[in-house]
């Protein structure tokens, strides 16, 4: 063989013989080659759709999205058919002449499959707002309400009302103490869209709370045509608005509140001015600590010291005044009645995580008050101040003076809560009624203070709920300030004084009484609100009756 023949390339048959792929045991035998489409390999997963079973999709159909892709604009006309259970759906008639709070609360207490579909409106037509923007607006409004101290159930009702006003009826809002989330699922076969928002700063401003309620009320009105951009603009105005009262007015209000509370428990004119001065000093020190970034616990510790120090100083100076009334009046301005009522309300309506967090916050604030007062009382006892716990039994009965003091305490409390000026008069009358009922039952009727407080707080909740329904607003501005005269300031002070004098058993008994009074206030306010709903016209009805808040035992 010549050299040329050696350099001749091998034929295809010879090359195939030496090809490692062909000689492999995984090689496909000749004649059984399966043609491939494109450069990708054939799908061999068990989740692959077999050939011939592909469901044809219309030409104008959108590609299937995932939970991580932004959803398309909601369309009420092209919405999928609602799921109907085999047992049927009970009839729910949502009347439009009742407040949106009751309508949305009724909807939230129904399972998703039993909720009636919303009527197509101008905000839910073709080309409406995108789902993520609606959820974002809903979370922002819910954050404003939760930060203002509103109850978890009312926040969920407001969030559901905003979503439903834009046609998103299959929504599930969820509210905890610092976290809000909402999930929307267009149908049973579509991916849900979930968004959340964290509440990092809370502040008391019932004016903003009322404005947010008005915005939700306007959005829930079927005759309104508020676009998403207009709702965002109004929400931005609510957040930018300044507080209705300047700082010096708040300081003066805290002083008047403490002075009125001191008269309520038996003080005179000198006690009034001493308690007012101590409360204003404590308020200014608390503002200074807040400006330095100290936590709220230390703010309460500092704020509780000046009133206690003022009472101890008057006792050491042998001034013939009721020093216990000075300290008690200063405590009234610090007791966290708003957070306590909201916490107990959340627990009674089934929001146990939020209720536990709120009550834990109340405990921390109360411990801060205890520390501040105990420090001053301890130094007073060491210096020889004659502070007697027996003064708790010697509160003089002055009906006219005490009613006037309670009617002064309630509006000053309303100013501290940054309420609207239009609500101050109603709160004043509500507070006067509360103390009148308490005095008639406790002093004239000789009933226990816990029962008297519970009945008076129940009337506060009843009247507050009726007033809020009359104005289509939140009930907090009409109830929180009105319970001010009922707060257990005296029991708290005398319990701390007994502990400072090493009478731990008597002190714990008095503090237990204070806790019982506080729970009676909170439960009474919630019970009054629930009783008011029994007499109001229900927004929906079924054969099963009214739905409970959170049914855990199947009743």
Coordinates of C-alpha atoms in Angstrom, one line a residue:
X1 CA 0.0 0.0 0.0
X2 CA 1.3 3.4 -1.0
X3 CA 1.7 6.4 1.2
X4 CA -1.2 8.1 -0.7
X5 CA -3.4 5.2 0.1
X6 CA -2.4 5.5 3.8
X7 CA -3.5 9.2 3.9
X8 CA -6.9 8.4 2.3
X9 CA -9.8 9.3 4.7
X10 CA -11.8 6.5 6.1
X11 CA -15.3 5.9 4.7
X12 CA -18.5 6.4 6.6
X13 CA -18.9 2.8 7.4
X14 CA -15.5 2.5 8.8
X15 CA -15.9 5.7 10.9
X16 CA -19.2 4.4 12.3
X17 CA -17.5 1.3 13.4
X18 CA -15.0 3.1 15.5
X19 CA -17.5 5.8 16.7
X20 CA -17.8 5.5 20.5
X21 CA -21.4 6.7 20.6
X22 CA -22.5 3.9 18.3
X23 CA -20.6 1.3 20.1
X24 CA -22.0 2.4 23.5
X25 CA -24.7 0.3 25.1
X26 CA -26.9 3.4 25.4
X27 CA -26.8 4.1 21.6
X28 CA -30.0 4.0 19.8
X29 CA -30.1 1.2 17.3
X30 CA -30.1 2.1 13.6
X31 CA -33.6 2.6 12.3
X32 CA -35.1 3.6 15.7
X33 CA -33.9 7.2 15.7
X34 CA -36.5 9.6 17.1
X35 CA -36.5 12.9 15.4
X36 CA -35.9 15.9 17.8
X37 CA -37.5 19.3 17.5
X38 CA -35.1 22.2 17.8
X39 CA -32.1 22.2 19.9
X40 CA -33.8 21.2 23.2
X41 CA -34.1 17.7 24.4
X42 CA -37.4 16.0 24.8
X43 CA -39.1 16.4 28.2
X44 CA -39.1 13.2 30.0
X45 CA -40.6 14.4 33.4
X46 CA -43.7 12.9 34.8
X47 CA -45.2 16.4 35.0
X48 CA -44.9 16.8 31.2
X49 CA -48.2 17.0 29.2
X50 CA -48.4 14.0 26.9
X51 CA -48.5 14.7 23.2
X52 CA -52.0 15.1 21.9
X53 CA -53.5 16.3 25.2
X54 CA -52.5 19.9 24.9
X55 CA -55.4 22.2 25.6
X56 CA -55.6 24.9 22.9
X57 CA -55.8 28.4 24.2
X58 CA -57.5 31.3 22.5
X59 CA -55.4 33.7 20.5
X60 CA -56.0 36.7 22.8
X61 CA -55.3 34.8 26.1
X62 CA -52.6 36.0 28.3
X63 CA -49.8 33.6 29.2
X64 CA -50.1 31.9 32.6
X65 CA -48.4 33.9 35.3
X66 CA -46.8 32.9 38.6
X67 CA -46.9 34.2 42.1
X68 CA -43.8 36.2 41.3
X69 CA -45.1 38.0 38.2
X70 CA -47.2 41.1 38.5
X71 CA -50.9 40.3 38.0
X72 CA -53.0 41.8 35.2
X73 CA -55.7 44.4 35.7
X74 CA -58.8 43.0 37.3
X75 CA -61.9 42.8 35.1
X76 CA -65.3 42.3 36.6
X77 CA -66.8 41.5 33.2
X78 CA -64.3 38.8 32.5
X79 CA -64.1 37.4 36.0
X80 CA -64.4 33.6 36.3
X81 CA -67.6 32.1 37.7
X82 CA -67.8 31.9 41.5
X83 CA -67.5 28.6 43.2
X84 CA -70.8 27.3 44.6
X85 CA -70.7 24.6 47.3
X86 CA -72.9 21.6 47.1
X87 CA -74.9 22.8 50.2
X88 CA -75.8 26.1 48.5
X89 CA -75.0 29.6 49.6
X90 CA -77.1 31.4 52.2
X91 CA -78.9 34.5 51.1
X92 CA -77.1 37.7 52.3
X93 CA -78.7 41.0 51.6
X94 CA -76.3 43.9 52.0
X95 CA -78.4 47.0 52.5
X96 CA -76.7 50.2 51.5
X97 CA -78.3 52.5 54.1
X98 CA -76.2 51.2 57.0
X99 CA -72.6 52.1 57.8
X100 CA -69.9 50.3 55.8
X101 CA -68.4 49.0 59.1
X102 CA -71.4 46.8 59.7
X103 CA -71.6 45.7 56.1
X104 CA -67.9 44.8 55.8
X105 CA -67.9 43.1 59.2
X106 CA -70.7 40.9 58.1
X107 CA -68.8 40.0 55.0
X108 CA -65.6 39.2 56.9
X109 CA -67.5 36.8 59.2
X110 CA -68.6 34.8 56.2
X111 CA -66.4 32.2 54.4
X112 CA -65.0 33.3 51.1
X113 CA -67.2 30.9 49.2
X114 CA -70.4 32.3 50.9
X115 CA -69.8 36.0 50.2
X116 CA -72.0 37.6 47.7
X117 CA -70.3 38.8 44.6
X118 CA -70.0 42.6 44.3
X119 CA -72.2 44.4 41.8
X120 CA -70.2 45.7 38.8
X121 CA -69.5 49.4 39.3
X122 CA -67.6 52.2 37.6
X123 CA -64.5 51.4 39.5
X124 CA -64.5 47.7 38.5
X125 CA -64.9 48.1 34.8
X126 CA -62.5 47.4 32.0
X127 CA -59.3 49.3 32.3
X128 CA -59.5 49.6 36.0
X129 CA -56.6 49.8 38.4
X130 CA -54.1 47.0 38.7
X131 CA -54.3 44.6 41.5
X132 CA -50.9 45.4 43.2
X133 CA -51.8 49.1 43.4
X134 CA -55.2 48.4 45.0
X135 CA -53.5 46.1 47.5
X136 CA -50.9 48.8 48.3
X137 CA -53.5 51.4 48.9
X138 CA -55.4 49.0 51.1
X139 CA -52.3 48.3 53.2
X140 CA -51.5 52.0 53.6
X141 CA -55.0 52.8 54.8
X142 CA -54.9 49.8 57.2
X143 CA -51.5 51.0 58.5
X144 CA -52.9 54.4 59.3
X145 CA -55.8 52.9 61.2
X146 CA -53.8 50.4 63.1
X147 CA -51.1 53.0 64.1
X148 CA -53.9 55.2 65.4
X149 CA -55.1 52.6 67.9
X150 CA -58.0 51.1 66.0
X151 CA -59.1 47.5 66.8
X152 CA -57.9 44.7 64.6
X153 CA -61.4 43.7 63.4
X154 CA -62.3 47.3 62.4
X155 CA -59.0 47.5 60.5
X156 CA -59.7 44.3 58.7
X157 CA -63.2 45.6 57.8
X158 CA -61.7 48.8 56.4
X159 CA -59.2 46.9 54.3
X160 CA -61.8 44.7 53.0
X161 CA -64.0 47.7 52.1
X162 CA -61.3 49.3 50.1
X163 CA -60.6 46.1 48.1
X164 CA -64.2 45.4 47.5
X165 CA -64.8 49.0 46.3
X166 CA -62.4 48.3 43.4
X167 CA -63.9 44.9 42.6
X168 CA -61.5 42.6 44.5
X169 CA -64.0 40.5 46.4
X170 CA -61.9 37.4 47.0
X171 CA -59.6 39.1 49.5
X172 CA -58.4 37.9 52.9
X173 CA -56.9 40.7 55.1
X174 CA -54.9 39.7 58.2
X175 CA -54.0 42.1 61.0
X176 CA -51.6 41.6 63.8
X177 CA -50.0 44.1 66.2
X178 CA -47.3 45.3 63.9
X179 CA -47.9 43.5 60.6
X180 CA -50.7 43.8 58.0
X181 CA -51.0 41.4 55.1
X182 CA -53.6 40.8 52.4
X183 CA -54.1 38.1 49.9
X184 CA -56.2 38.2 46.7
X185 CA -57.0 35.2 44.5
X186 CA -58.9 36.0 41.3
X187 CA -60.3 32.4 41.1
X188 CA -59.7 29.0 42.4
X189 CA -57.3 28.2 39.6
X190 CA -55.3 31.4 39.6
X191 CA -52.2 32.2 41.6
X192 CA -52.9 34.4 44.7
X193 CA -51.3 37.8 45.1
X194 CA -50.1 38.6 48.6
X195 CA -48.7 41.8 50.0
X196 CA -47.7 42.9 53.5
X197 CA -46.7 46.0 55.3
X198 CA -45.1 46.6 58.7
X199 CA -46.3 49.2 61.2
X200 CA -43.1 50.6 62.7
X201 CA -44.4 53.7 64.4
X202 CA -47.6 54.3 66.3
X203 CA -49.0 57.6 67.4
X204 CA -52.3 58.8 68.8
X205 CA -54.1 61.1 66.4
X206 CA -57.8 60.6 66.2
X207 CA -58.2 63.4 63.7
X208 CA -56.2 61.4 61.1
X209 CA -58.2 58.3 62.2
X210 CA -61.5 60.1 61.4
X211 CA -60.1 61.3 58.1
X212 CA -59.1 57.8 57.1
X213 CA -62.6 56.5 58.0
X214 CA -64.1 59.2 55.9
X215 CA -61.9 58.2 53.0
X216 CA -63.0 54.5 53.4
X217 CA -66.6 55.6 53.6
X218 CA -66.3 57.6 50.3
X219 CA -64.7 54.7 48.6
X220 CA -67.4 52.3 49.8
X221 CA -70.2 54.6 48.5
X222 CA -71.5 52.9 45.3
X223 CA -72.4 56.3 43.8
X224 CA -68.9 57.7 44.2
X225 CA -66.4 57.7 41.4
X226 CA -63.1 58.0 43.2
X227 CA -60.2 56.9 41.1
X228 CA -57.1 55.2 42.5
X229 CA -55.0 58.3 41.9
X230 CA -57.5 60.5 43.8
X231 CA -57.6 58.0 46.7
X232 CA -53.7 58.2 46.9
X233 CA -53.9 62.0 46.8
X234 CA -56.4 62.1 49.7
X235 CA -54.3 59.6 51.7
X236 CA -51.2 61.7 51.2
X237 CA -53.1 64.8 52.5
X238 CA -54.2 62.9 55.6
X239 CA -50.6 61.8 56.4
X240 CA -49.2 65.3 55.8
X241 CA -51.8 67.1 57.9
X242 CA -50.4 68.6 61.1
X243 CA -51.9 67.7 64.5
X244 CA -54.9 69.9 65.4
X245 CA -53.4 71.1 68.7
X246 CA -49.9 72.5 69.3
X247 CA -47.5 71.2 71.9
X248 CA -48.3 73.8 74.5
X249 CA -52.0 73.0 74.3
X250 CA -51.2 69.3 74.9
X251 CA -49.1 70.2 78.0
X252 CA -51.8 72.5 79.3
X253 CA -54.4 69.7 78.7
X254 CA -52.3 67.2 80.7
X255 CA -52.2 69.6 83.6
X256 CA -56.0 70.3 83.5
X257 CA -56.6 66.6 83.3
X258 CA -54.5 65.9 86.4
X259 CA -56.1 68.7 88.3
X260 CA -59.6 67.6 87.4
X261 CA -58.7 64.0 88.4
X262 CA -57.4 65.2 91.8
X263 CA -60.6 67.0 92.5
X264 CA -62.5 63.9 91.4
X265 CA -60.9 61.9 94.2
X266 CA -61.4 64.6 96.9
X267 CA -58.8 67.4 96.3
X268 CA -59.4 71.1 96.7
X269 CA -58.1 74.2 94.8
X270 CA -54.5 73.8 96.1
X271 CA -54.4 70.2 95.2
X272 CA -55.8 71.1 91.7
X273 CA -52.9 73.4 91.0
X274 CA -50.3 71.2 92.5
X275 CA -51.4 68.2 90.5
X276 CA -51.6 70.3 87.3
X277 CA -48.0 71.6 87.9
X278 CA -46.7 68.1 88.5
X279 CA -48.4 66.7 85.4
X280 CA -47.1 69.5 83.2
X281 CA -43.5 69.0 84.4
X282 CA -43.8 65.2 83.8
X283 CA -45.2 65.9 80.3
X284 CA -42.3 68.2 79.4
X285 CA -39.7 65.7 80.7
X286 CA -41.4 62.9 78.7
X287 CA -41.2 65.1 75.5
X288 CA -37.5 65.7 76.3
X289 CA -36.8 62.0 76.6
X290 CA -38.8 61.3 73.4
X291 CA -36.7 63.8 71.6
X292 CA -33.6 62.0 72.7
X293 CA -34.8 58.7 71.4
X294 CA -35.5 56.9 74.6
X295 CA -38.0 54.1 74.5
X296 CA -41.6 54.8 75.7
X297 CA -41.0 52.8 78.9
X298 CA -38.5 55.3 80.2
X299 CA -40.7 58.2 79.1
X300 CA -43.4 56.9 81.4
X301 CA -40.9 56.4 84.2
X302 CA -39.8 60.0 83.9
X303 CA -43.4 61.3 83.5
X304 CA -44.6 59.6 86.7
X305 CA -41.9 61.1 88.9
X306 CA -42.9 64.8 89.1
X307 CA -46.5 64.3 90.3
X308 CA -45.3 61.8 93.0
X309 CA -42.5 64.2 93.9
X310 CA -45.0 67.1 94.2
X311 CA -47.2 65.1 96.6
X312 CA -44.2 64.0 98.7
X313 CA -43.0 67.6 98.9
X314 CA -46.3 68.9 100.1
X315 CA -46.4 66.2 102.8
X316 CA -42.8 67.0 103.9
X317 CA -43.7 70.7 104.0
X318 CA -46.6 69.9 106.3
X319 CA -49.1 71.7 104.0
X320 CA -52.6 70.8 105.0
X321 CA -53.6 69.3 101.7
X322 CA -54.5 65.8 100.5
X323 CA -51.2 64.7 99.0
X324 CA -52.7 61.4 97.8
X325 CA -55.0 63.3 95.5
X326 CA -52.1 65.1 94.0
X327 CA -50.3 61.8 93.1
X328 CA -53.5 60.2 92.0
X329 CA -54.4 63.1 89.6
X330 CA -51.0 62.8 88.0
X331 CA -51.5 59.1 87.4
X332 CA -54.7 59.6 85.5
X333 CA -52.9 61.4 82.7
X334 CA -50.5 58.4 82.3
X335 CA -52.7 55.3 82.6
X336 CA -52.9 53.6 79.2
X337 CA -56.6 53.3 79.0
X338 CA -56.7 53.5 75.2
X339 CA -54.3 50.6 74.7
X340 CA -56.1 48.6 77.4
X341 CA -59.5 49.0 75.7
X342 CA -58.1 48.1 72.3
X343 CA -56.3 45.0 73.7
X344 CA -59.4 43.6 75.5
X345 CA -61.6 44.4 72.4
X346 CA -59.2 42.4 70.2
X347 CA -59.2 39.5 72.6
X348 CA -63.0 39.4 72.8
X349 CA -63.3 39.5 69.0
X350 CA -60.9 36.6 68.6
X351 CA -57.7 38.3 67.6
X352 CA -55.6 36.7 70.4
X353 CA -52.2 37.5 69.0
X354 CA -52.9 41.2 68.6
X355 CA -54.7 41.3 72.0
X356 CA -51.7 39.6 73.8
X357 CA -49.3 42.1 72.2
X358 CA -51.4 45.1 73.2
X359 CA -51.9 43.9 76.7
X360 CA -48.1 43.2 77.0
X361 CA -47.6 46.8 75.9
X362 CA -50.0 48.0 78.6
X363 CA -48.1 45.9 81.1
X364 CA -44.8 47.5 80.2
X365 CA -46.2 51.0 80.4
X366 CA -47.8 50.3 83.7
X367 CA -44.6 48.9 85.1
X368 CA -42.9 52.2 83.9
X369 CA -45.5 54.2 85.9
X370 CA -44.9 51.9 88.9
X371 CA -41.2 52.4 88.8
X372 CA -41.4 56.1 88.6
X373 CA -43.9 56.5 91.4
X374 CA -42.2 53.9 93.7
X375 CA -38.9 55.7 93.4
X376 CA -40.4 58.9 94.7
X377 CA -42.5 57.2 97.3
X378 CA -39.5 55.3 98.6
X379 CA -37.5 58.5 99.0
X380 CA -40.5 60.2 100.7
X381 CA -40.9 57.4 103.2
X382 CA -37.2 57.4 104.0
X383 CA -37.4 61.2 104.6
X384 CA -40.3 60.8 107.0
X385 CA -43.3 61.7 104.8
X386 CA -46.5 60.6 106.5
X387 CA -48.3 59.0 103.6
X388 CA -51.2 56.8 104.8
X389 CA -53.0 54.2 102.6
X390 CA -56.1 54.6 104.8
X391 CA -56.8 57.8 102.9
X392 CA -58.4 55.7 100.2
X393 CA -61.4 55.2 102.5
X394 CA -62.0 58.9 103.1
X395 CA -63.0 60.2 99.7
X396 CA -65.6 62.8 100.2
X397 CA -68.9 62.6 98.3
X398 CA -69.4 65.8 96.3
X399 CA -71.7 64.9 93.5
X400 CA -71.9 68.3 91.8
X401 CA -68.2 69.0 92.1
X402 CA -67.2 65.5 90.9
X403 CA -69.6 65.6 87.9
X404 CA -68.1 69.0 86.9
X405 CA -64.6 67.6 87.4
X406 CA -65.4 64.5 85.2
X407 CA -66.8 66.8 82.5
X408 CA -63.5 68.7 82.6
X409 CA -61.4 65.6 82.5
X410 CA -63.0 64.1 79.4
X411 CA -62.4 67.0 77.0
X412 CA -58.8 67.4 78.2
X413 CA -58.3 63.7 77.5
X414 CA -59.8 64.3 74.1
X415 CA -57.3 67.0 73.4
X416 CA -54.5 64.7 74.4
X417 CA -55.8 62.1 71.9
X418 CA -55.8 64.8 69.1
X419 CA -59.5 64.5 68.5
X420 CA -61.5 66.7 66.2
X421 CA -63.0 69.8 67.8
X422 CA -66.5 68.7 66.7
X423 CA -66.3 65.6 68.9
X424 CA -65.2 67.3 72.2
X425 CA -68.8 68.3 73.2
X426 CA -70.1 64.8 72.8
X427 CA -67.2 63.3 74.7
X428 CA -67.8 65.8 77.5
X429 CA -71.4 64.8 77.9
X430 CA -70.6 61.1 77.6
X431 CA -67.9 61.4 80.4
X432 CA -70.4 63.2 82.6
X433 CA -73.0 60.5 82.2
X434 CA -70.4 57.8 82.9
X435 CA -69.4 59.4 86.2
X436 CA -73.0 60.1 87.2
X437 CA -74.0 56.5 86.7
X438 CA -70.9 55.3 88.6
X439 CA -71.6 57.7 91.5
X440 CA -75.2 56.7 91.7
X441 CA -74.5 53.0 91.8
X442 CA -71.4 53.1 94.0
X443 CA -72.1 55.9 96.5
X444 CA -75.9 56.0 96.6
X445 CA -76.6 52.4 95.7
X446 CA -73.6 51.0 97.8
X447 CA -72.6 48.6 95.0
X448 CA -69.1 47.4 94.4
X449 CA -66.8 49.7 92.4
X450 CA -66.1 47.0 89.9
X451 CA -69.8 46.4 89.0
X452 CA -70.4 50.2 89.0
X453 CA -67.5 50.7 86.7
X454 CA -68.6 48.0 84.3
X455 CA -72.1 49.4 84.0
X456 CA -70.8 52.9 83.5
X457 CA -68.3 51.8 80.9
X458 CA -71.1 49.8 79.1
X459 CA -73.1 53.0 78.8
X460 CA -70.0 54.8 77.4
X461 CA -69.6 52.1 74.8
X462 CA -73.3 52.1 73.9
X463 CA -73.5 55.9 73.5
X464 CA -70.1 56.0 71.7
X465 CA -71.2 53.3 69.2
X466 CA -74.5 55.1 68.5
X467 CA -72.7 58.5 68.0
X468 CA -70.2 56.9 65.7
X469 CA -72.9 55.2 63.6
X470 CA -74.7 58.5 63.4
X471 CA -71.6 60.2 61.9
X472 CA -70.3 57.1 60.1
X473 CA -67.0 57.4 61.9
X474 CA -64.9 55.4 64.3
X475 CA -66.2 54.8 67.9
X476 CA -62.8 55.4 69.5
X477 CA -63.0 59.2 69.7
X478 CA -66.4 58.9 71.5
X479 CA -65.4 56.2 74.0
X480 CA -61.7 56.5 74.9
X481 CA -61.8 60.0 76.3
X482 CA -65.2 59.4 78.1
X483 CA -63.8 56.5 80.2
X484 CA -61.1 58.9 81.6
X485 CA -63.1 59.5 84.9
X486 CA -63.4 55.8 85.5
X487 CA -59.7 54.9 85.3
X488 CA -58.3 53.3 88.5
X489 CA -55.9 56.0 89.5
X490 CA -56.6 55.8 93.2
X491 CA -56.4 52.0 93.5
X492 CA -53.1 52.1 91.6
X493 CA -51.6 54.8 93.8
X494 CA -52.6 53.2 97.1
X495 CA -51.3 49.9 96.0
X496 CA -47.9 51.4 95.2
X497 CA -47.9 53.2 98.5
X498 CA -48.5 50.1 100.4
X499 CA -45.6 48.3 98.6
X500 CA -43.3 51.2 99.3
X501 CA -44.2 50.9 103.1
X502 CA -43.4 47.1 103.0
X503 CA -47.1 46.2 103.1
X504 CA -46.8 43.9 100.1
X505 CA -50.1 42.0 100.7
X506 CA -52.2 45.1 101.0
X507 CA -50.4 46.6 98.0
X508 CA -51.0 43.6 95.8
X509 CA -54.6 43.5 96.8
X510 CA -55.0 47.2 95.8
X511 CA -53.2 46.6 92.5
X512 CA -55.5 43.6 91.8
X513 CA -58.5 45.8 92.4
X514 CA -57.0 48.3 89.9
X515 CA -56.6 45.5 87.4
X516 CA -60.2 44.4 87.9
X517 CA -61.4 47.9 87.4
X518 CA -59.4 48.2 84.2
X519 CA -60.8 45.0 82.9
X520 CA -64.3 46.1 83.8
X521 CA -63.8 49.3 81.9
X522 CA -62.6 47.5 78.8
X523 CA -65.2 44.7 78.9
X524 CA -68.0 47.2 79.6
X525 CA -67.0 49.3 76.6
X526 CA -66.9 46.3 74.3
X527 CA -70.2 44.9 75.7
X528 CA -71.9 48.3 75.2
X529 CA -70.8 48.4 71.6
X530 CA -72.1 44.9 71.0
X531 CA -75.4 45.7 72.6
X532 CA -75.8 48.7 70.4
X533 CA -75.4 46.5 67.3
X534 CA -78.3 44.3 68.6
X535 CA -80.7 47.3 68.2
X536 CA -79.2 48.5 64.9
X537 CA -80.5 47.3 61.6
X538 CA -78.4 44.4 60.5
X539 CA -76.8 44.7 57.0
X540 CA -77.4 41.1 56.1
X541 CA -79.4 38.2 57.3
X542 CA -79.7 34.5 56.8
X543 CA -81.5 31.5 58.3
X544 CA -78.5 30.9 60.6
X545 CA -78.7 34.3 62.2
X546 CA -75.9 36.7 63.0
X547 CA -72.4 35.5 62.6
X548 CA -70.0 35.6 65.6
X549 CA -66.7 37.4 65.5
X550 CA -64.4 34.3 65.6
X551 CA -66.2 31.0 66.3
X552 CA -63.8 28.5 67.8
X553 CA -66.3 26.0 69.3
X554 CA -68.7 25.8 66.4
X555 CA -71.6 27.7 68.0

